[in-house]
Coordinates of C-alpha atoms (C1' of nucleotides) in Angstrom, one line a residue:
Chain A
M1 CA 66.6 59.3 -59.3
R2 CA 66.1 56.7 -62.0
P3 CA 63.5 53.9 -61.4
F4 CA 64.7 50.6 -60.1
I5 CA 64.9 47.7 -62.5
Y6 CA 63.2 44.6 -61.1
G7 CA 66.4 42.7 -60.8
E8 CA 68.1 45.3 -58.8
L9 CA 65.1 45.4 -56.4
L10 CA 65.4 41.7 -56.0
F11 CA 69.1 41.9 -55.2
M12 CA 68.4 44.4 -52.5
S13 CA 65.4 42.9 -50.9
F14 CA 65.0 39.3 -51.9
I15 CA 61.4 39.5 -53.0
P16 CA 60.2 36.1 -54.0
L17 CA 60.0 35.6 -57.8
S18 CA 56.2 35.1 -57.7
E19 CA 55.7 38.6 -56.5
I20 CA 57.6 40.4 -59.3
P21 CA 55.2 42.5 -61.4
R22 CA 54.9 41.6 -65.1
I23 CA 57.6 43.1 -67.1
A24 CA 56.3 46.1 -69.0
S25 CA 59.0 46.7 -71.5
I26 CA 61.0 44.7 -73.9
F27 CA 64.5 45.0 -75.3
F28 CA 65.5 45.0 -78.9
L29 CA 69.2 44.5 -79.8
V30 CA 70.0 45.9 -83.2
D31 CA 73.3 44.7 -84.5
C32 CA 74.8 45.6 -87.8
N33 CA 75.9 42.6 -89.8
N34 CA 79.6 42.4 -90.4
F35 CA 79.6 46.1 -89.9
Y36 CA 83.0 47.2 -91.3
V37 CA 82.6 45.0 -94.3
S38 CA 79.1 46.3 -94.8
C39 CA 80.4 49.9 -94.7
E40 CA 82.9 49.0 -97.5
R41 CA 80.1 47.4 -99.5
V42 CA 77.9 50.4 -99.4
F43 CA 80.4 52.4 -101.4
D44 CA 81.7 49.5 -103.5
P45 CA 78.9 47.3 -104.6
S46 CA 81.4 45.0 -106.5
L47 CA 82.2 43.6 -103.1
E48 CA 78.7 42.2 -102.7
G49 CA 78.8 38.4 -102.7
S50 CA 82.6 38.1 -102.5
P51 CA 84.8 37.3 -99.5
V52 CA 86.0 40.5 -97.8
V53 CA 88.0 41.1 -94.6
V54 CA 88.9 44.3 -92.7
L55 CA 92.1 44.5 -90.7
S56 CA 93.0 46.0 -87.4
N57 CA 94.8 49.3 -87.0
N58 CA 98.3 48.1 -88.0
D59 CA 97.0 45.8 -90.7
G60 CA 97.8 43.1 -88.1
C61 CA 94.7 41.0 -87.5
V62 CA 91.3 40.4 -89.0
V63 CA 88.6 42.4 -87.2
A64 CA 85.7 42.0 -89.6
R65 CA 84.8 39.3 -92.1
S66 CA 82.0 38.9 -94.6
N67 CA 80.0 35.7 -94.4
E68 CA 81.9 34.4 -97.4
A69 CA 85.2 35.0 -95.6
K70 CA 83.9 33.3 -92.5
A71 CA 82.9 30.3 -94.6
L72 CA 86.5 30.1 -95.9
G73 CA 87.7 29.7 -92.3
I74 CA 89.2 33.0 -91.5
P75 CA 88.8 33.5 -87.8
M76 CA 88.0 36.7 -85.9
G77 CA 91.3 38.2 -84.6
G78 CA 93.4 35.9 -86.7
P79 CA 96.8 37.4 -87.7
I80 CA 96.6 38.2 -91.4
F81 CA 100.1 36.8 -92.3
K82 CA 98.8 33.3 -91.6
Y83 CA 96.2 33.6 -94.3
R84 CA 98.2 35.1 -97.1
S85 CA 97.9 32.0 -99.3
L86 CA 94.2 31.5 -98.6
I87 CA 93.6 35.2 -99.5
A88 CA 95.5 34.8 -102.8
R89 CA 93.8 31.5 -103.6
H90 CA 90.2 32.8 -103.1
G91 CA 90.7 36.4 -104.2
I92 CA 89.6 37.6 -100.8
R93 CA 89.4 41.4 -100.8
V94 CA 91.4 43.0 -97.9
F95 CA 90.8 46.5 -96.4
S96 CA 92.6 48.4 -93.7
S97 CA 90.3 49.9 -91.1
N98 CA 88.7 53.1 -92.1
Y99 CA 87.4 54.3 -88.7
I100 CA 86.4 57.7 -89.9
L101 CA 84.1 56.1 -92.5
Y102 CA 82.8 53.5 -90.0
G103 CA 82.2 56.1 -87.3
D104 CA 80.2 58.3 -89.7
M105 CA 78.1 55.3 -90.9
S106 CA 77.5 54.2 -87.3
H107 CA 76.2 57.7 -86.6
R108 CA 73.7 57.5 -89.5
V109 CA 72.4 54.1 -88.3
M110 CA 71.9 55.3 -84.8
E111 CA 70.0 58.4 -86.1
V112 CA 67.6 56.1 -87.9
L113 CA 67.1 53.9 -84.8
S114 CA 66.4 56.9 -82.6
L115 CA 63.3 57.6 -84.7
F116 CA 61.8 54.3 -83.6
A117 CA 62.5 54.4 -79.8
P118 CA 63.2 57.3 -77.5
D119 CA 65.0 54.9 -75.2
L120 CA 68.1 54.1 -77.2
E121 CA 71.4 52.9 -75.8
I122 CA 74.3 53.0 -78.2
Y123 CA 76.3 50.1 -77.0
S124 CA 79.1 50.0 -79.5
I125 CA 80.0 51.3 -82.9
D126 CA 77.7 48.7 -84.5
E127 CA 75.1 47.8 -81.8
A128 CA 72.3 49.5 -80.0
F129 CA 69.7 48.5 -77.4
L130 CA 66.1 49.8 -77.8
S131 CA 63.6 49.6 -75.0
L132 CA 60.0 49.5 -76.1
P133 CA 56.8 49.0 -74.2
A134 CA 55.9 45.3 -74.3
G135 CA 53.0 44.5 -76.6
D136 CA 51.6 41.8 -78.7
P137 CA 54.4 39.5 -79.8
R138 CA 53.4 39.6 -83.5
E139 CA 53.4 43.4 -83.4
M140 CA 56.9 43.4 -81.8
M141 CA 58.1 41.2 -84.7
S142 CA 56.7 43.4 -87.4
K143 CA 58.0 46.5 -85.6
A144 CA 61.5 44.9 -85.7
R145 CA 61.2 44.1 -89.4
E146 CA 60.2 47.7 -90.1
I147 CA 63.2 48.9 -88.2
G148 CA 65.5 46.6 -90.0
E149 CA 64.2 47.5 -93.4
T150 CA 64.3 51.2 -92.8
V151 CA 67.9 51.1 -91.6
R152 CA 68.8 49.1 -94.7
R153 CA 67.0 51.4 -97.1
W154 CA 68.3 54.7 -95.6
T155 CA 71.9 53.8 -94.8
G156 CA 72.6 50.7 -96.9
I157 CA 73.7 48.7 -93.8
P158 CA 72.0 45.3 -93.1
V159 CA 71.1 44.6 -89.5
S160 CA 69.9 41.7 -87.3
I161 CA 67.5 42.3 -84.5
G162 CA 67.0 40.2 -81.3
I163 CA 64.1 40.7 -79.0
G164 CA 63.9 39.6 -75.4
P165 CA 62.7 40.5 -71.9
T166 CA 66.3 41.2 -70.8
K167 CA 69.3 42.5 -72.6
T168 CA 71.1 39.2 -72.3
L169 CA 68.1 37.3 -73.9
A170 CA 67.9 40.0 -76.6
K171 CA 71.6 39.2 -77.3
V172 CA 70.9 35.5 -77.5
A173 CA 67.9 36.2 -79.8
N174 CA 70.1 38.3 -82.0
K175 CA 72.6 35.5 -82.3
I176 CA 69.8 33.2 -83.4
A177 CA 68.5 35.8 -85.9
K178 CA 72.0 35.8 -87.5
S179 CA 72.4 32.1 -87.4
D180 CA 70.0 31.2 -90.1
E181 CA 68.5 33.2 -93.0
V182 CA 65.1 31.6 -92.4
Y183 CA 64.6 34.1 -89.6
G184 CA 64.9 37.0 -91.9
G185 CA 67.2 38.9 -89.5
V186 CA 64.7 39.0 -86.7
F187 CA 64.2 36.6 -83.8
S188 CA 62.3 36.9 -80.5
L189 CA 62.7 35.2 -77.2
G190 CA 60.1 37.5 -75.7
G191 CA 56.9 36.0 -77.1
E192 CA 55.0 33.1 -75.8
A193 CA 57.5 30.6 -77.3
N194 CA 59.5 28.7 -74.6
P195 CA 63.1 30.0 -74.8
D196 CA 64.5 26.9 -73.1
A197 CA 64.5 24.9 -76.3
Y198 CA 66.8 27.6 -77.9
L199 CA 68.9 28.1 -74.8
K200 CA 69.8 24.4 -74.8
E201 CA 71.4 25.0 -78.3
I202 CA 73.5 28.0 -77.2
K203 CA 77.0 27.3 -76.0
V204 CA 77.7 28.8 -72.6
G205 CA 80.7 30.7 -74.0
D206 CA 78.4 32.5 -76.5
V207 CA 76.4 34.1 -73.7
W208 CA 77.0 37.8 -73.3
G209 CA 79.2 38.2 -70.2
I210 CA 80.8 34.7 -70.4
G211 CA 84.3 35.0 -71.7
R212 CA 87.1 32.5 -72.0
Q213 CA 87.9 32.2 -68.3
R214 CA 84.4 31.8 -67.1
E215 CA 83.6 29.4 -69.9
K216 CA 86.5 27.2 -68.7
T217 CA 85.3 27.4 -65.1
L218 CA 81.7 26.5 -66.1
K219 CA 82.8 23.6 -68.3
R220 CA 84.8 22.2 -65.5
H221 CA 81.6 22.0 -63.5
G222 CA 79.7 20.5 -66.4
V223 CA 77.8 23.7 -67.4
C224 CA 78.0 23.7 -71.1
T225 CA 74.9 25.4 -72.4
A226 CA 73.0 28.7 -71.8
Y227 CA 70.1 26.6 -70.4
Q228 CA 72.4 24.9 -67.8
L229 CA 73.8 28.3 -66.8
K230 CA 70.3 29.6 -66.4
W231 CA 69.7 27.1 -63.5
V232 CA 72.9 27.1 -61.6
P233 CA 72.3 28.0 -57.9
D234 CA 72.6 31.7 -57.1
E235 CA 75.1 31.1 -54.4
W236 CA 77.3 29.1 -56.7
A237 CA 77.2 31.7 -59.4
R238 CA 78.0 34.4 -57.0
R239 CA 81.1 32.6 -55.8
H240 CA 82.5 31.4 -59.1
L241 CA 81.3 34.2 -61.5
S242 CA 81.1 37.2 -59.2
V243 CA 78.1 39.5 -59.1
T244 CA 78.3 40.3 -62.8
G245 CA 78.0 36.5 -63.6
L246 CA 75.1 36.2 -61.2
R247 CA 73.4 39.0 -63.1
T248 CA 73.9 37.1 -66.3
V249 CA 72.2 34.1 -64.8
W250 CA 69.2 36.1 -63.6
E251 CA 68.9 37.7 -67.0
L252 CA 68.8 34.3 -68.7
R253 CA 65.8 33.6 -66.3
G254 CA 64.1 36.6 -67.7
I255 CA 64.7 38.9 -64.8
S256 CA 66.1 42.2 -66.1
C257 CA 69.1 43.3 -64.0
I258 CA 71.1 45.3 -66.6
P259 CA 69.3 48.6 -67.1
M260 CA 69.4 50.8 -70.2
E261 CA 72.0 53.5 -70.1
E262 CA 70.5 56.2 -72.2
V263 CA 72.8 59.1 -71.3
A264 CA 76.2 58.4 -72.6
S265 CA 78.3 58.3 -69.5
S266 CA 81.2 60.6 -69.6
K267 CA 84.6 59.0 -70.5
K268 CA 86.7 57.6 -67.6
G269 CA 89.9 57.4 -69.6
I270 CA 91.5 57.9 -73.0
V271 CA 94.1 55.6 -74.3
S272 CA 96.4 56.0 -77.3
S273 CA 98.8 53.2 -78.1
R274 CA 100.2 51.3 -81.0
S275 CA 102.3 48.2 -81.7
F276 CA 105.4 49.1 -83.6
E277 CA 106.0 47.8 -87.1
K278 CA 109.5 46.7 -86.0
W279 CA 110.7 46.4 -82.5
V280 CA 112.4 49.4 -80.9
E281 CA 115.4 49.4 -78.5
R282 CA 116.4 53.0 -78.0
K283 CA 115.0 55.2 -75.3
E284 CA 114.9 58.2 -77.6
D285 CA 112.8 56.3 -80.1
L286 CA 110.3 55.3 -77.4
K287 CA 110.1 58.9 -76.3
E288 CA 109.3 60.0 -79.8
A289 CA 106.5 57.4 -80.0
V290 CA 104.9 58.2 -76.7
S291 CA 105.1 61.9 -77.5
L292 CA 103.0 61.3 -80.5
Y293 CA 100.6 59.1 -78.5
A294 CA 100.3 61.8 -75.8
T295 CA 99.5 64.3 -78.5
R296 CA 96.8 62.1 -80.0
A297 CA 95.3 61.4 -76.6
A298 CA 95.3 65.1 -75.9
N299 CA 93.5 65.8 -79.2
K300 CA 90.8 63.3 -78.2
L301 CA 90.6 64.9 -74.8
R302 CA 89.9 68.4 -76.2
K303 CA 87.4 67.1 -78.6
A304 CA 85.4 65.7 -75.7
H305 CA 85.8 69.0 -73.8
L306 CA 87.6 67.3 -70.9
Y307 CA 90.6 67.8 -68.7
A308 CA 92.8 65.0 -67.3
A309 CA 94.6 65.1 -64.0
C310 CA 96.6 61.9 -64.4
L311 CA 98.7 60.3 -67.1
Q312 CA 100.0 56.8 -67.4
V313 CA 102.7 55.7 -69.9
F314 CA 103.3 52.0 -70.6
L315 CA 105.6 49.9 -72.7
S316 CA 106.0 46.2 -73.4
T317 CA 107.9 43.6 -75.4
S318 CA 106.1 41.2 -77.7
P319 CA 104.5 38.3 -75.9
Y320 CA 104.6 36.3 -79.1
R321 CA 108.4 36.2 -79.4
E322 CA 111.0 34.2 -77.7
G323 CA 113.5 36.0 -75.5
P324 CA 113.4 38.2 -72.4
Q325 CA 110.1 39.9 -71.7
Y326 CA 109.5 43.2 -70.0
A327 CA 106.4 45.3 -69.5
N328 CA 105.9 48.2 -67.2
A329 CA 103.8 51.3 -66.6
Y330 CA 104.3 54.5 -64.8
T331 CA 101.5 56.8 -63.5
M332 CA 101.9 60.4 -62.8
H333 CA 99.5 63.0 -61.2
L334 CA 99.7 66.2 -63.1
P335 CA 100.0 69.5 -61.2
Y336 CA 96.5 70.6 -62.3
P337 CA 93.7 69.2 -64.5
T338 CA 94.5 70.2 -68.1
D339 CA 94.2 69.5 -71.8
Y340 CA 97.6 71.2 -72.6
T341 CA 99.5 68.9 -74.9
P342 CA 103.1 70.0 -74.0
L343 CA 102.5 69.0 -70.4
F344 CA 101.3 65.5 -71.4
V345 CA 104.3 65.1 -73.8
A346 CA 106.8 66.1 -71.1
S347 CA 105.2 63.8 -68.6
A348 CA 105.1 60.9 -70.9
C349 CA 108.8 61.3 -71.6
Q350 CA 109.6 61.5 -67.9
G351 CA 107.6 58.3 -67.5
I352 CA 109.8 56.6 -70.1
D353 CA 112.9 57.7 -68.1
K354 CA 111.4 56.0 -65.1
I355 CA 110.5 52.6 -66.6
Y356 CA 112.9 52.2 -69.6
K357 CA 115.3 49.3 -69.3
S358 CA 118.0 48.8 -72.0
G359 CA 118.5 45.5 -73.6
Y360 CA 114.9 44.8 -74.5
Q361 CA 113.2 44.8 -77.9
Y362 CA 110.0 46.8 -77.3
K363 CA 107.0 46.1 -79.4
K364 CA 104.3 48.4 -78.0
A365 CA 103.9 51.6 -76.0
G366 CA 101.1 53.9 -75.1
V367 CA 99.7 56.7 -73.1
A368 CA 96.5 56.8 -71.0
L369 CA 94.9 59.9 -69.6
M370 CA 92.7 59.5 -66.5
E371 CA 90.9 61.4 -63.8
M372 CA 88.8 63.3 -66.2
S373 CA 86.7 66.4 -65.5
R374 CA 84.7 68.7 -67.7
S375 CA 86.9 71.4 -69.2
S376 CA 84.1 74.0 -68.5
V377 CA 85.0 73.9 -64.8
R378 CA 88.5 74.2 -63.7
Q379 CA 89.1 73.2 -60.2
G380 CA 91.8 75.2 -58.4
S381 CA 94.6 73.7 -56.4
L382 CA 96.6 75.1 -53.5
F383 CA 99.8 73.9 -55.0
W384 CA 100.0 75.0 -58.6
S385 CA 101.6 78.2 -59.1
K386 CA 100.5 78.9 -62.7
G387 CA 98.7 82.2 -62.9
R388 CA 95.5 82.9 -64.7
E389 CA 97.4 84.4 -67.6
E390 CA 99.5 81.4 -68.1
L391 CA 96.5 79.1 -68.3
A392 CA 94.8 81.4 -70.7
R393 CA 97.9 81.4 -72.9
Q394 CA 97.9 77.6 -72.9
D395 CA 94.2 77.5 -73.9
R396 CA 94.8 79.9 -76.7
L397 CA 97.7 77.9 -78.0
M398 CA 95.8 74.7 -78.0
R399 CA 92.8 76.3 -79.7
A400 CA 95.1 77.6 -82.4
V401 CA 96.7 74.2 -82.9
D402 CA 93.3 72.5 -83.1
V403 CA 92.1 75.1 -85.7
V404 CA 95.1 74.6 -87.9
N405 CA 94.9 70.9 -87.7
A406 CA 91.2 70.8 -88.4
R407 CA 91.7 72.9 -91.4
Y408 CA 94.8 71.3 -92.9
G409 CA 94.3 67.8 -91.7
G410 CA 95.4 65.4 -89.1
E411 CA 98.8 66.3 -87.6
M412 CA 99.9 69.3 -89.6
L413 CA 101.1 71.0 -86.5
R414 CA 103.0 68.7 -84.2
F415 CA 105.5 68.8 -81.4
A416 CA 109.1 68.3 -82.4
S417 CA 109.6 65.7 -79.7
S418 CA 107.3 63.3 -81.6
G419 CA 109.7 63.3 -84.5
L420 CA 109.5 64.7 -87.9
T421 CA 109.0 61.5 -89.8
R422 CA 105.8 59.7 -89.3
K423 CA 107.3 56.4 -88.3
W424 CA 105.0 55.8 -85.3
G425 CA 101.7 56.2 -87.0
S426 CA 99.8 53.5 -88.7
F427 CA 100.3 53.1 -92.4
P428 CA 97.1 51.6 -93.6
S429 CA 98.0 50.0 -96.9
F430 CA 94.5 49.1 -98.1
R431 CA 92.3 51.9 -96.7
S432 CA 89.2 52.8 -98.7
P433 CA 88.4 56.5 -99.2
R434 CA 86.7 58.5 -96.5
Y435 CA 83.6 58.7 -98.7
T436 CA 81.4 60.6 -96.3
T437 CA 83.7 63.0 -94.5
R438 CA 86.2 64.3 -97.1
W439 CA 85.2 66.3 -100.1
E440 CA 88.2 65.1 -102.0
E441 CA 87.2 61.5 -101.4
L442 CA 83.5 61.6 -102.3
P443 CA 82.3 58.6 -104.3
L444 CA 82.0 59.3 -108.0
V445 CA 79.0 58.2 -110.1
R446 CA 79.7 57.7 -113.8
Chain B
dT1 C1' 109.2 38.5 -90.8
dC2 C1' 104.3 39.8 -89.8
dT3 C1' 99.7 38.6 -83.8
dG4 C1' 94.7 45.5 -82.6
dG5 C1' 93.1 49.1 -79.9
dG6 C1' 90.0 51.1 -76.7
dG7 C1' 87.0 50.6 -73.2
dT8 C1' 84.3 49.0 -68.4
dC9 C1' 83.6 46.7 -64.0
dC10 C1' 84.8 43.8 -59.9
dT11 C1' 87.9 42.0 -56.3
dA12 C1' 91.5 41.3 -53.1
dG13 C1' 94.9 43.2 -50.4
dG14 C1' 97.4 46.8 -48.3
dA15 C1' 97.7 51.4 -46.1
dC16 C1' 95.7 54.2 -43.2
dC17 C1' 92.5 56.1 -39.7
dC18 C1' 90.1 56.2 -35.2
Chain C
dT1 C1' 102.3 35.1 -23.2
dC2 C1' 99.9 39.0 -24.5
dT3 C1' 99.4 41.7 -29.3
dG4 C1' 91.2 45.0 -31.5
dG5 C1' 88.0 45.8 -34.8
dG6 C1' 85.9 48.2 -38.2
dG7 C1' 85.8 51.4 -41.7
dT8 C1' 87.5 53.8 -46.1
dC9 C1' 90.4 54.6 -49.9
dC10 C1' 93.7 53.2 -53.3
dT11 C1' 95.9 50.1 -56.5
dA12 C1' 97.0 46.2 -59.3
dG13 C1' 95.3 42.6 -61.6
dG14 C1' 91.9 40.1 -63.8
dA15 C1' 87.7 39.4 -66.4
dC16 C1' 84.7 41.0 -69.7
dC17 C1' 83.0 43.6 -74.0
dC18 C1' 83.3 45.2 -79.2

DNA sequence: TCTGGGGTCCTAGGACCC
DNA sequence: TCTGGGGTCCTAGGACCC
């Protein structure tokens, strides 16, 4: 059993604050600066100092911006077509997402971080929490600087580091570290400095765990800063923000309620979906699309050595357009937990039959796999009639497909139901080379 | 014309059971 | 007019994150 975190203990037994033992460990939040842009810059130094943006999967919206692009007023998540003229005027460099490159660079950064702290939680592709034994505040700061410099030197990626007695305060500290170059990329709310002066400057919507809806609720009640949120009554927080919001409040007070999660929890679901370039009306076309998405989801599933026992297919029209809207989803339980692509493809198509309505212009569809189990253990069922040999045959077929695709790239072997033209994939127009994972795309030095 | 994709967690309400 | 209470499980929807 893992040890209790003080906050959890408090939730359970209502120990008075004064009796909490001193906190013995401290959190570092290491966050890569403008991560996707930084990855592009590692391999193309000419991008240094100029405005750069990276686009989402379909080249639809902006998902990463260099500081120069931020200064020009390009917002996170903004649809790129709105900024065409700004881009042309300022010579902003535009890239499609290159997730293979970013994933590999992320892995390198995490490897370096793991050398500094055995307790490492990879929180997202560009962020990690480190838990270190609390010590002299100045030593903590110099430790953080050492971490930052090492990551930069060994991977080329610049990072900012926030230090705090709770994850939420480490997040706030990180925000402050990024806000001004005078901090040199490191800021601590964990030392002897009184954090309240800083919390008064942080907008409540910028606190980790406070999104748009909760921000609105809080503002309605006059709570506008992190400092004000810190002191709302517990009972009020519980009622208006639910238990997760109450945890955030306690974390701002310096009581750690959100523990480290060091073992990556096994996936609970796998989703594959895309918006279409143009809207789609025919049922057959939707089936082609979801066949491809089912295939991709199954590939991810096998890579993670998992089976799924449940499949959901969904479709929707575009909420941004005028006209009749329709969205629906259909969930099916599979006869047995499996990673066998043809079963997913067939189920996804059946799902489309169930929810398709003619007369709508569909903009998006997808497939989700759920109820996962490890593929090393296959649970039997009274009701499936497939014999051992049939399951073994399916396994062999999938392994063969995976081997061919690994060797010859991407989707060399596909299922005919997903169509022979690649019209449902994404067509990244401005993708950089996969510098670190493809021999043909290695960077050249002249 | 063109607006991402992939996740997690919590809650309320209904079905069902004894 | 009378018409239990308490528990679990499942699902849909909403909120949050990067």
